[in-house]
PDB file of C-alpha atoms and ligand atoms in Angstrom:
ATOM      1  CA  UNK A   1      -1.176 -17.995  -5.214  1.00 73.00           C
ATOM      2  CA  UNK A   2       0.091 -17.535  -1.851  1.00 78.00           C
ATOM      3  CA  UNK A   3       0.960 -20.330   0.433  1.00 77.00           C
ATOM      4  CA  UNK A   4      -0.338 -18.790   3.705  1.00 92.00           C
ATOM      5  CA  UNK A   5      -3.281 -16.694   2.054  1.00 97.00           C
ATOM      6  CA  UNK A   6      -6.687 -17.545   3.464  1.00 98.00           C
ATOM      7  CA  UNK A   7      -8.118 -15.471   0.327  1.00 98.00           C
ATOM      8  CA  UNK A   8      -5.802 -17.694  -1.510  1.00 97.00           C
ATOM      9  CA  UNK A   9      -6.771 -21.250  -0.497  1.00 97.00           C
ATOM     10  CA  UNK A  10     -10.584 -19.739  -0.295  1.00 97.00           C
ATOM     11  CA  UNK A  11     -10.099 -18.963  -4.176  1.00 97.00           C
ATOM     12  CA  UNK A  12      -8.737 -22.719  -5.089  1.00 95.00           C
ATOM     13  CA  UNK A  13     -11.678 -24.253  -2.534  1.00 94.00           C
ATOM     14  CA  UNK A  14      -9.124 -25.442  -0.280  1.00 94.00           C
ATOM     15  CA  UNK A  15     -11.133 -23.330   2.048  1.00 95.00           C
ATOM     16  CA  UNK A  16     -15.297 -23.711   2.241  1.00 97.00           C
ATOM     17  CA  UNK A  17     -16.850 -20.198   1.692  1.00 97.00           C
ATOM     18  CA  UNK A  18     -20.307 -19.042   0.555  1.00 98.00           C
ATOM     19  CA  UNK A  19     -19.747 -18.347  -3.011  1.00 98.00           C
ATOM     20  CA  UNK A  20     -22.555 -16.069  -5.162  1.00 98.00           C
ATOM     21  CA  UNK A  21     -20.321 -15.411  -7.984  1.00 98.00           C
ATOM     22  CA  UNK A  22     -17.581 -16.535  -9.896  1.00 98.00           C
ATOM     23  CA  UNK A  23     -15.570 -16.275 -13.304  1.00 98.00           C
ATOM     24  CA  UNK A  24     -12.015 -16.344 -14.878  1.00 97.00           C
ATOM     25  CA  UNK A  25     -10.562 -13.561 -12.770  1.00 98.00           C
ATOM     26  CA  UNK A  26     -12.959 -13.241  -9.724  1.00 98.00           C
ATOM     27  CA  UNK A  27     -14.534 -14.788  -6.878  1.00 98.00           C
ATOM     28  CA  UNK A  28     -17.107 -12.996  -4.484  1.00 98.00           C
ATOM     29  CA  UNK A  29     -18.108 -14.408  -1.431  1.00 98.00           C
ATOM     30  CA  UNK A  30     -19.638 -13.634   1.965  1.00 98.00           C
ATOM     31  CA  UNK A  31     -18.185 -12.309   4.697  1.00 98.00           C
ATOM     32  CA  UNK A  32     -17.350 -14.981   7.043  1.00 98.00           C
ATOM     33  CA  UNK A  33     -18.386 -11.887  10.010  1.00 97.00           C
ATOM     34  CA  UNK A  34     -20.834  -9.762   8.326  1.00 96.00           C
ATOM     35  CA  UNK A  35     -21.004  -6.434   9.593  1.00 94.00           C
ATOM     36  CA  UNK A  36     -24.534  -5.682   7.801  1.00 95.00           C
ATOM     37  CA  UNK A  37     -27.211  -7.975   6.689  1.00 95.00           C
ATOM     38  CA  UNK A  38     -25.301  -7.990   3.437  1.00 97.00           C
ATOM     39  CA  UNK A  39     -21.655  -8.152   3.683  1.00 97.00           C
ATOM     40  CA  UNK A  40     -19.765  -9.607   0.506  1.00 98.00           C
ATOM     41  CA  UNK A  41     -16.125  -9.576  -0.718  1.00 98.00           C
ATOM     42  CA  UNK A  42     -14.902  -9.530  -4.341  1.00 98.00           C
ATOM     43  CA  UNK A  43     -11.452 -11.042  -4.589  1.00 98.00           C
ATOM     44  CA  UNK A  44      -9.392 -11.782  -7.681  1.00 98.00           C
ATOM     45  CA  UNK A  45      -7.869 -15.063  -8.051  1.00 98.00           C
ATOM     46  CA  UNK A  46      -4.428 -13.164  -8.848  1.00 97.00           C
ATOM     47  CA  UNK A  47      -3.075 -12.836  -5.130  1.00 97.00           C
ATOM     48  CA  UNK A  48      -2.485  -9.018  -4.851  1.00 98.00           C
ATOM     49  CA  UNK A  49      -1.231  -7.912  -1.429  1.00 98.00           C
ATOM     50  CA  UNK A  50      -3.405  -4.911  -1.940  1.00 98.00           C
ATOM     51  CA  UNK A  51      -4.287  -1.590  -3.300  1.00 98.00           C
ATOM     52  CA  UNK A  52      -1.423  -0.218  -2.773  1.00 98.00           C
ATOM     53  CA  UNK A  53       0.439  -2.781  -4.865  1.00 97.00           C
ATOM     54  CA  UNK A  54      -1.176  -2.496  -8.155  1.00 97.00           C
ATOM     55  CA  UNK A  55      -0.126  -1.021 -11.260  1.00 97.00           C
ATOM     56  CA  UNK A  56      -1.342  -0.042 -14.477  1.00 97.00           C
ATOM     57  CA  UNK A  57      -1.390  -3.988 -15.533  1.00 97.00           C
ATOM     58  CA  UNK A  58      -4.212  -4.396 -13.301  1.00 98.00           C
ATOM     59  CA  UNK A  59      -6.616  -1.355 -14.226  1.00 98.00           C
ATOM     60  CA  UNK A  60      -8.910  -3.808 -16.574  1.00 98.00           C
ATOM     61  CA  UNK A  61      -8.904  -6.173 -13.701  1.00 98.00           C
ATOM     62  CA  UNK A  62      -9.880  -3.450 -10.472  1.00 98.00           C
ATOM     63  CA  UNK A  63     -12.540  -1.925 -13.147  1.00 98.00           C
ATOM     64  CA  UNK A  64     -14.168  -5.437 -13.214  1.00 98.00           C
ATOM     65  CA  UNK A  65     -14.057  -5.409  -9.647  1.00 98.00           C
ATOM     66  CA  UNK A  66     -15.652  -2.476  -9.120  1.00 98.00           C
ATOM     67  CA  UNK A  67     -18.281  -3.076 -11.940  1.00 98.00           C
ATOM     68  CA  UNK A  68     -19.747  -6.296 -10.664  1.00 98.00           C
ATOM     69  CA  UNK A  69     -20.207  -4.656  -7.065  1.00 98.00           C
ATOM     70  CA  UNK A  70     -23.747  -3.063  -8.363  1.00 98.00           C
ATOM     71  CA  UNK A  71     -24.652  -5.927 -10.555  1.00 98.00           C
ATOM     72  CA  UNK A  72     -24.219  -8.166  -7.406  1.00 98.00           C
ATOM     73  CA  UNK A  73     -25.805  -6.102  -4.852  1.00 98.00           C
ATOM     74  CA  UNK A  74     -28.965  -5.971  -6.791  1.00 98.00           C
ATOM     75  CA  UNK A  75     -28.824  -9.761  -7.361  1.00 97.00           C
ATOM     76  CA  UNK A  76     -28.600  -9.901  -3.522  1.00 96.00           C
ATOM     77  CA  UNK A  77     -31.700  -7.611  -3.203  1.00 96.00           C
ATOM     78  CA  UNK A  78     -30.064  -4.162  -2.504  1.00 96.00           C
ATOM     79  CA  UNK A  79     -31.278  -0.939  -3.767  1.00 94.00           C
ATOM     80  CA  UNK A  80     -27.860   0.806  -2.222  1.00 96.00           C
ATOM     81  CA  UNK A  81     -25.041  -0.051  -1.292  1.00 96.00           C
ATOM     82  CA  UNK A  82     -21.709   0.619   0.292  1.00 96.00           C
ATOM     83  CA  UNK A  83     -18.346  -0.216  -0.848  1.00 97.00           C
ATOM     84  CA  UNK A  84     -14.785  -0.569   0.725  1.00 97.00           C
ATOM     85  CA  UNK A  85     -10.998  -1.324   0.636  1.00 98.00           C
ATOM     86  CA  UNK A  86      -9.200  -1.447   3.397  1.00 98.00           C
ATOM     87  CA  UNK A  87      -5.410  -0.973   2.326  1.00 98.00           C
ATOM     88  CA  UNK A  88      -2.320  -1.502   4.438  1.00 98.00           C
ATOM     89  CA  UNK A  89      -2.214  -2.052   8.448  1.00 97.00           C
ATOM     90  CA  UNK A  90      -2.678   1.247   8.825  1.00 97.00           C
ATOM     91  CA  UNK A  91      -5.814   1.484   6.396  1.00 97.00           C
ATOM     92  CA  UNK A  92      -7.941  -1.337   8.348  1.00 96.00           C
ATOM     93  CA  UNK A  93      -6.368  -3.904   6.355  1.00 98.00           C
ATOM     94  CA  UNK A  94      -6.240  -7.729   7.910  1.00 98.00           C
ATOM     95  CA  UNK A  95      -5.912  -9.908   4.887  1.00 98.00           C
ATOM     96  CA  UNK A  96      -3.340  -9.137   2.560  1.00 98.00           C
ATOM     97  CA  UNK A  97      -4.890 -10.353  -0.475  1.00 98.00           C
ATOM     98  CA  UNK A  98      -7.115  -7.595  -2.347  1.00 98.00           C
ATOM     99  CA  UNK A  99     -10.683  -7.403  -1.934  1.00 98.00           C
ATOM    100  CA  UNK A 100     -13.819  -5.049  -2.044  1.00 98.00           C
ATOM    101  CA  UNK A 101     -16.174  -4.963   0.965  1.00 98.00           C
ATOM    102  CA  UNK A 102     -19.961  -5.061  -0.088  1.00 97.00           C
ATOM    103  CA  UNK A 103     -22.139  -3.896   2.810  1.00 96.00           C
ATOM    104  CA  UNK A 104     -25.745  -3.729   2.615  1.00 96.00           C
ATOM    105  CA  UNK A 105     -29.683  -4.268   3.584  1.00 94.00           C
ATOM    106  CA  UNK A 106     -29.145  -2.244   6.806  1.00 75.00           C
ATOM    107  CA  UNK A 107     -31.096   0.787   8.214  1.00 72.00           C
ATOM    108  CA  UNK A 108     -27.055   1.574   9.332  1.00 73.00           C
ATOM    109  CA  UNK A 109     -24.341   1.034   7.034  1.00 69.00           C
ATOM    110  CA  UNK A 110     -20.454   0.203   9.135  1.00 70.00           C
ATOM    111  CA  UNK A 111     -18.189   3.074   8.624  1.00 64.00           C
ATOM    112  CA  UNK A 112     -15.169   1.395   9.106  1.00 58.00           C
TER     113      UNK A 112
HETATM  114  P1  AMP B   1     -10.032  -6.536   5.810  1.00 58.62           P
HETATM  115  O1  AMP B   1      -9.974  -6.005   7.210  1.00 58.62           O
HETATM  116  O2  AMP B   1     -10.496  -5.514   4.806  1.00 58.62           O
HETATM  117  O3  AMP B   1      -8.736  -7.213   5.403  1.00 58.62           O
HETATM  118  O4  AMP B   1     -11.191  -7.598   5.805  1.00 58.62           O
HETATM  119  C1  AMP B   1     -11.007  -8.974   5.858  1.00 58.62           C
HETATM  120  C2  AMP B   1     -12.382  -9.577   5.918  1.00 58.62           C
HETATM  121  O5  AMP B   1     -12.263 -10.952   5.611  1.00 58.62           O
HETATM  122  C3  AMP B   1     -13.064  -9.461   7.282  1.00 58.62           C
HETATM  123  O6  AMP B   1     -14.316  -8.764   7.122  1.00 58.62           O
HETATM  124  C4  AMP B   1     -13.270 -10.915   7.687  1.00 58.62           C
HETATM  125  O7  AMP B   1     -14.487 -11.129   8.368  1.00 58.62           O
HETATM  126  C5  AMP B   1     -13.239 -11.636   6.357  1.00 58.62           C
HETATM  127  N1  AMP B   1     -12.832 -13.035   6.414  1.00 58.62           N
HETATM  128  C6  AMP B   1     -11.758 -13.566   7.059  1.00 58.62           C
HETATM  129  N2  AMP B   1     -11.712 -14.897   6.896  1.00 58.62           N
HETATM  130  C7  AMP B   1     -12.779 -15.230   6.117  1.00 58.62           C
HETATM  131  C8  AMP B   1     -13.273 -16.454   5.596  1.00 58.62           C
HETATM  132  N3  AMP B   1     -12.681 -17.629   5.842  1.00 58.62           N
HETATM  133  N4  AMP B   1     -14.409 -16.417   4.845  1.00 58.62           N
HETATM  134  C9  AMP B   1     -15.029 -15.248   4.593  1.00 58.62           C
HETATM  135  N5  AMP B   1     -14.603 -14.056   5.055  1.00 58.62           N
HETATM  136  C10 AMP B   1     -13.497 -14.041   5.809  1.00 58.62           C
HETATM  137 ZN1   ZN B   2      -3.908 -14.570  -1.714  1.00 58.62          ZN
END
């Protein structure tokens, strides 16, 4: 938990969001500015800056990440979707706490 992380207080419902999912180690959510007519996050409730600052102690925890993007999509009605993770300034990145983008149910699909 990190005092001044939105992802943070949105995980502890300090913050209101739109959940669809949660368990244990996750929390998925929609985008607050959806950039598709599906546009959800998956964020663990650990408070990792990002990516780039994992290790091999969080391998069981990134694959459950990246399993419940297609079981979630299809709950939210998507036969394809499209996944990302911004990483770093440099990489896109505007909240520091690690999530996967979800984008779907458009005839275009954001790039960035
Ligand atoms: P990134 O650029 O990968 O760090 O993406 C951060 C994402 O978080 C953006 O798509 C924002 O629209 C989204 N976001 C920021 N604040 C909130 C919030 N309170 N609830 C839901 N999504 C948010
Ligand atoms: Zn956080």
């Amino acid at each position: 938990m990190s005092a001044d992380c939105i992802f943070c207080k949105i995980v502890t419902g300090t913050i209101p969001s739109t959940q669809i999912y949660a368990d244990d180690d996750v929390v998925v959510f929609k985008d607050i500015n959806p950039l598709a007519p599906v546009h959800f996050l998956i964020v663990p409730r650990e408070h990792i800056e990002s990516l780039a600052s994992c290790d091999a102690s969080h391998q069981a925890l990134l694959g459950k990440m990246l399993l419940l993007a297609p079981k979630l999509a299809k709950e939210q009605g998507l036969a394809g979707f499209r996944t990302m993770i911004n990483t770093g300034r440099e990489g896109g990145q505007e909240v520091f706490h690690i999530h996967v983008h979800v984008f779907g149910g458009g005839t275009t699909l954001p790039k960035t």
